[in-house]
Amino acid sequence: MGRPVRRTAAAVLAAASTLAAAGAALPAATTAAPTQSQTVFTQKLLDDPATSAGIKRMLKSKQAIVSPGSGFVDVTGDRRQDAVILVSTGGASGVVGLYVFSTHGQTSADQTSLRVIFRLQTLDDASLRLNGTTLSILEPRWSKGDDLCCPARLRERDYAFDAKALTFRRTADHTTPFTTS
């Protein structure tokens, strides 16, 4: 794997098998109207009983939004687009939630519907890196004396898709140095 680069501006998820990174979204106070996708996925998260109370509270109060950097990409390896949804505060907390919606394992074209197959709901200023069916979540780990912009280290957790269990399983958890190049 290459050296991680944390993005602090809005990033775009490309509909491709590999994605470089996705980071903080636009500030929640933005005056831009939400896109149709943002509206649909906000409602899906609010309706899902497994969405944490904290995420629901932030979405309802507009302290967080479904990031415009969210998008569709095949992360389950079935050649169908999955929705990778980021929830962001747009402030110092950045991305606080990650959800993968998928139709993986559903066979009838008439009865398929996107359902949450993976969720991380207690993130802090997270970045996402995709490599095929592996999600890598990077979060800053500050030490005394670090500037807010530049922690000395990042925690990187890798999750690989498990088709039998229809979810992602953690395959790695390690600390890496923060670099900007």
Tab-separated table of C-alpha atoms in Angstrom:
chain	number	residue	atom	x	y	z
A	1	MET	CA	0.000	0.000	0.000
A	2	GLY	CA	1.114	3.540	-0.691
A	3	ARG	CA	1.550	6.176	1.954
A	4	PRO	CA	-1.808	7.591	3.122
A	5	VAL	CA	-2.679	11.157	2.340
A	6	ARG	CA	-5.499	12.706	4.374
A	7	ARG	CA	-7.800	14.943	2.372
A	8	THR	CA	-9.286	17.940	4.185
A	9	ALA	CA	-11.425	19.264	1.336
A	10	ALA	CA	-14.481	17.654	-0.243
A	11	ALA	CA	-13.460	14.618	-2.269
A	12	VAL	CA	-15.394	12.825	-4.939
A	13	LEU	CA	-15.928	9.073	-4.934
A	14	ALA	CA	-15.405	7.879	-8.495
A	15	ALA	CA	-17.438	4.962	-9.784
A	16	ALA	CA	-14.370	2.787	-10.241
A	17	SER	CA	-12.888	-0.216	-8.508
A	18	THR	CA	-10.165	1.844	-6.847
A	19	LEU	CA	-10.596	5.170	-5.117
A	20	ALA	CA	-7.830	7.342	-3.769
A	21	ALA	CA	-9.525	9.009	-0.800
A	22	ALA	CA	-12.632	10.768	0.459
A	23	GLY	CA	-12.568	13.256	3.256
A	24	ALA	CA	-14.467	16.030	4.937
A	25	ALA	CA	-17.612	17.344	3.311
A	26	LEU	CA	-18.959	20.817	2.852
A	27	PRO	CA	-19.907	22.593	6.068
A	28	ALA	CA	-23.340	21.610	7.356
A	29	ALA	CA	-24.315	25.288	7.331
A	30	THR	CA	-23.928	25.464	3.551
A	31	THR	CA	-26.845	27.057	1.735
A	32	ALA	CA	-26.717	24.619	-1.170
A	33	ALA	CA	-29.782	22.417	-1.376
A	34	PRO	CA	-29.063	18.721	-0.804
A	35	THR	CA	-28.900	16.524	-3.883
A	36	GLN	CA	-31.516	13.845	-4.456
A	37	SER	CA	-28.998	11.183	-3.369
A	38	GLN	CA	-28.210	13.081	-0.164
A	39	THR	CA	-31.931	13.373	0.615
A	40	VAL	CA	-32.627	9.683	-0.121
A	41	PHE	CA	-29.713	8.375	1.937
A	42	THR	CA	-30.360	10.775	4.808
A	43	GLN	CA	-33.888	9.366	5.028
A	44	LYS	CA	-32.643	5.762	4.733
A	45	LEU	CA	-30.271	6.355	7.658
A	46	LEU	CA	-32.992	8.021	9.735
A	47	ASP	CA	-35.401	5.127	9.034
A	48	ASP	CA	-32.831	2.402	9.828
A	49	PRO	CA	-33.260	1.221	13.441
A	50	ALA	CA	-29.561	0.266	13.562
A	51	THR	CA	-28.369	3.813	12.848
A	52	SER	CA	-26.964	5.189	16.097
A	53	ALA	CA	-28.894	7.793	18.062
A	54	GLY	CA	-25.932	10.174	17.726
A	55	ILE	CA	-25.862	10.008	13.926
A	56	LYS	CA	-29.655	10.384	13.758
A	57	ARG	CA	-29.529	13.394	16.094
A	58	MET	CA	-26.817	15.084	14.006
A	59	LEU	CA	-28.668	14.436	10.729
A	60	LYS	CA	-32.010	15.680	12.103
A	61	SER	CA	-30.458	18.855	13.557
A	62	LYS	CA	-28.315	19.450	10.435
A	63	GLN	CA	-25.124	19.232	12.526
A	64	ALA	CA	-24.072	16.591	9.998
A	65	ILE	CA	-25.038	15.772	6.432
A	66	VAL	CA	-24.701	12.903	4.009
A	67	SER	CA	-21.510	14.029	2.344
A	68	PRO	CA	-21.638	15.115	-1.290
A	69	GLY	CA	-18.457	12.993	-1.565
A	70	SER	CA	-20.583	9.863	-1.115
A	71	GLY	CA	-21.125	7.800	-4.230
A	72	PHE	CA	-21.574	4.524	-6.013
A	73	VAL	CA	-18.814	1.989	-6.599
A	74	ASP	CA	-18.643	-1.823	-6.576
A	75	VAL	CA	-17.026	-2.706	-3.239
A	76	THR	CA	-18.551	-6.206	-2.963
A	77	GLY	CA	-17.091	-7.626	-6.175
A	78	ASP	CA	-20.434	-8.593	-7.762
A	79	ARG	CA	-20.142	-6.058	-10.609
A	80	ARG	CA	-23.114	-4.092	-9.208
A	81	GLN	CA	-22.722	-0.596	-7.813
A	82	ASP	CA	-22.905	-0.274	-4.033
A	83	ALA	CA	-23.551	3.013	-2.239
A	84	VAL	CA	-20.685	4.205	-0.033
A	85	ILE	CA	-22.224	6.827	2.232
A	86	LEU	CA	-20.195	9.196	4.385
A	87	VAL	CA	-21.769	11.293	7.151
A	88	SER	CA	-19.821	14.485	7.804
A	89	THR	CA	-20.050	17.432	10.159
A	90	GLY	CA	-18.117	19.625	7.748
A	91	GLY	CA	-16.136	20.917	10.743
A	92	ALA	CA	-13.241	19.657	12.827
A	93	SER	CA	-14.966	16.317	13.426
A	94	GLY	CA	-15.123	15.721	9.669
A	95	VAL	CA	-16.446	12.320	8.614
A	96	VAL	CA	-18.153	10.693	11.605
A	97	GLY	CA	-19.980	7.805	9.928
A	98	LEU	CA	-19.534	5.364	7.048
A	99	TYR	CA	-22.228	3.117	5.623
A	100	VAL	CA	-22.210	0.652	2.730
A	101	PHE	CA	-25.582	-0.013	1.111
A	102	SER	CA	-25.730	-2.975	-1.279
A	103	THR	CA	-27.967	-5.399	-3.134
A	104	HIS	CA	-25.278	-8.109	-2.912
A	105	GLY	CA	-26.761	-11.586	-2.524
A	106	GLN	CA	-30.200	-10.560	-3.778
A	107	THR	CA	-31.281	-12.432	-6.887
A	108	SER	CA	-34.638	-11.119	-8.105
A	109	ALA	CA	-34.285	-7.901	-10.095
A	110	ASP	CA	-37.849	-7.008	-9.133
A	111	GLN	CA	-37.228	-7.391	-5.395
A	112	THR	CA	-33.735	-5.998	-4.915
A	113	SER	CA	-33.324	-3.062	-2.607
A	114	LEU	CA	-30.321	-1.331	-1.120
A	115	ARG	CA	-29.741	-2.359	2.480
A	116	VAL	CA	-26.975	-1.484	4.917
A	117	ILE	CA	-24.371	-4.257	4.984
A	118	PHE	CA	-21.682	-2.349	6.899
A	119	ARG	CA	-21.573	0.622	9.237
A	120	LEU	CA	-19.022	2.511	11.296
A	121	GLN	CA	-20.775	5.126	13.421
A	122	THR	CA	-18.163	6.530	15.805
A	123	LEU	CA	-15.522	7.908	13.479
A	124	ASP	CA	-13.566	11.116	14.056
A	125	ASP	CA	-12.333	13.082	11.041
A	126	ALA	CA	-12.004	9.883	9.047
A	127	SER	CA	-10.783	9.398	5.504
A	128	LEU	CA	-11.648	6.488	3.247
A	129	ARG	CA	-9.469	4.629	0.782
A	130	LEU	CA	-10.858	1.870	-1.441
A	131	ASN	CA	-8.952	-0.925	-3.110
A	132	GLY	CA	-11.248	-3.421	-4.811
A	133	THR	CA	-13.328	-5.025	-2.059
A	134	THR	CA	-11.209	-3.604	0.774
A	135	LEU	CA	-12.156	-0.454	2.681
A	136	SER	CA	-9.385	1.355	4.552
A	137	ILE	CA	-10.474	3.833	7.222
A	138	LEU	CA	-7.898	6.357	8.383
A	139	GLU	CA	-8.376	8.503	11.500
A	140	PRO	CA	-5.947	10.991	13.046
A	141	ARG	CA	-4.189	10.063	16.296
A	142	TRP	CA	-2.902	13.239	17.881
A	143	SER	CA	-0.060	13.438	20.356
A	144	LYS	CA	0.691	16.266	22.736
A	145	GLY	CA	2.055	19.188	20.706
A	146	ASP	CA	0.507	18.161	17.351
A	147	ASP	CA	-1.260	20.887	15.379
A	148	LEU	CA	-4.940	20.242	14.560
A	149	CYS	CA	-4.003	20.057	10.888
A	150	CYS	CA	-1.214	17.583	11.251
A	151	PRO	CA	-1.317	14.671	13.688
A	152	ALA	CA	1.891	12.695	13.986
A	153	ARG	CA	0.097	9.405	13.343
A	154	LEU	CA	-2.964	7.892	11.676
A	155	ARG	CA	-4.872	4.797	12.714
A	156	GLU	CA	-5.607	2.675	9.659
A	157	ARG	CA	-8.180	-0.100	9.780
A	158	ASP	CA	-8.736	-2.343	6.771
A	159	TYR	CA	-11.994	-4.207	6.166
A	160	ALA	CA	-12.400	-6.867	3.442
A	161	PHE	CA	-15.767	-7.951	2.079
A	162	ASP	CA	-16.908	-11.408	3.234
A	163	ALA	CA	-19.482	-12.635	0.678
A	164	LYS	CA	-20.701	-15.506	2.880
A	165	ALA	CA	-21.430	-13.212	5.828
A	166	LEU	CA	-22.587	-10.330	3.561
A	167	THR	CA	-20.509	-7.807	5.470
A	168	PHE	CA	-16.982	-6.465	5.820
A	169	ARG	CA	-14.547	-8.025	8.304
A	170	ARG	CA	-11.586	-6.235	9.851
A	171	THR	CA	-8.349	-7.591	8.436
A	172	ALA	CA	-5.842	-5.068	9.798
A	173	ASP	CA	-5.524	-2.370	12.462
A	174	HIS	CA	-2.288	-0.437	12.680
A	175	THR	CA	-0.789	3.004	13.181
A	176	THR	CA	1.030	4.756	10.345
A	177	PRO	CA	2.936	8.043	10.243
A	178	PHE	CA	1.017	11.015	8.891
A	179	THR	CA	2.554	12.302	5.661
A	180	THR	CA	1.504	14.983	3.203
A	181	SER	CA	3.346	13.665	0.178
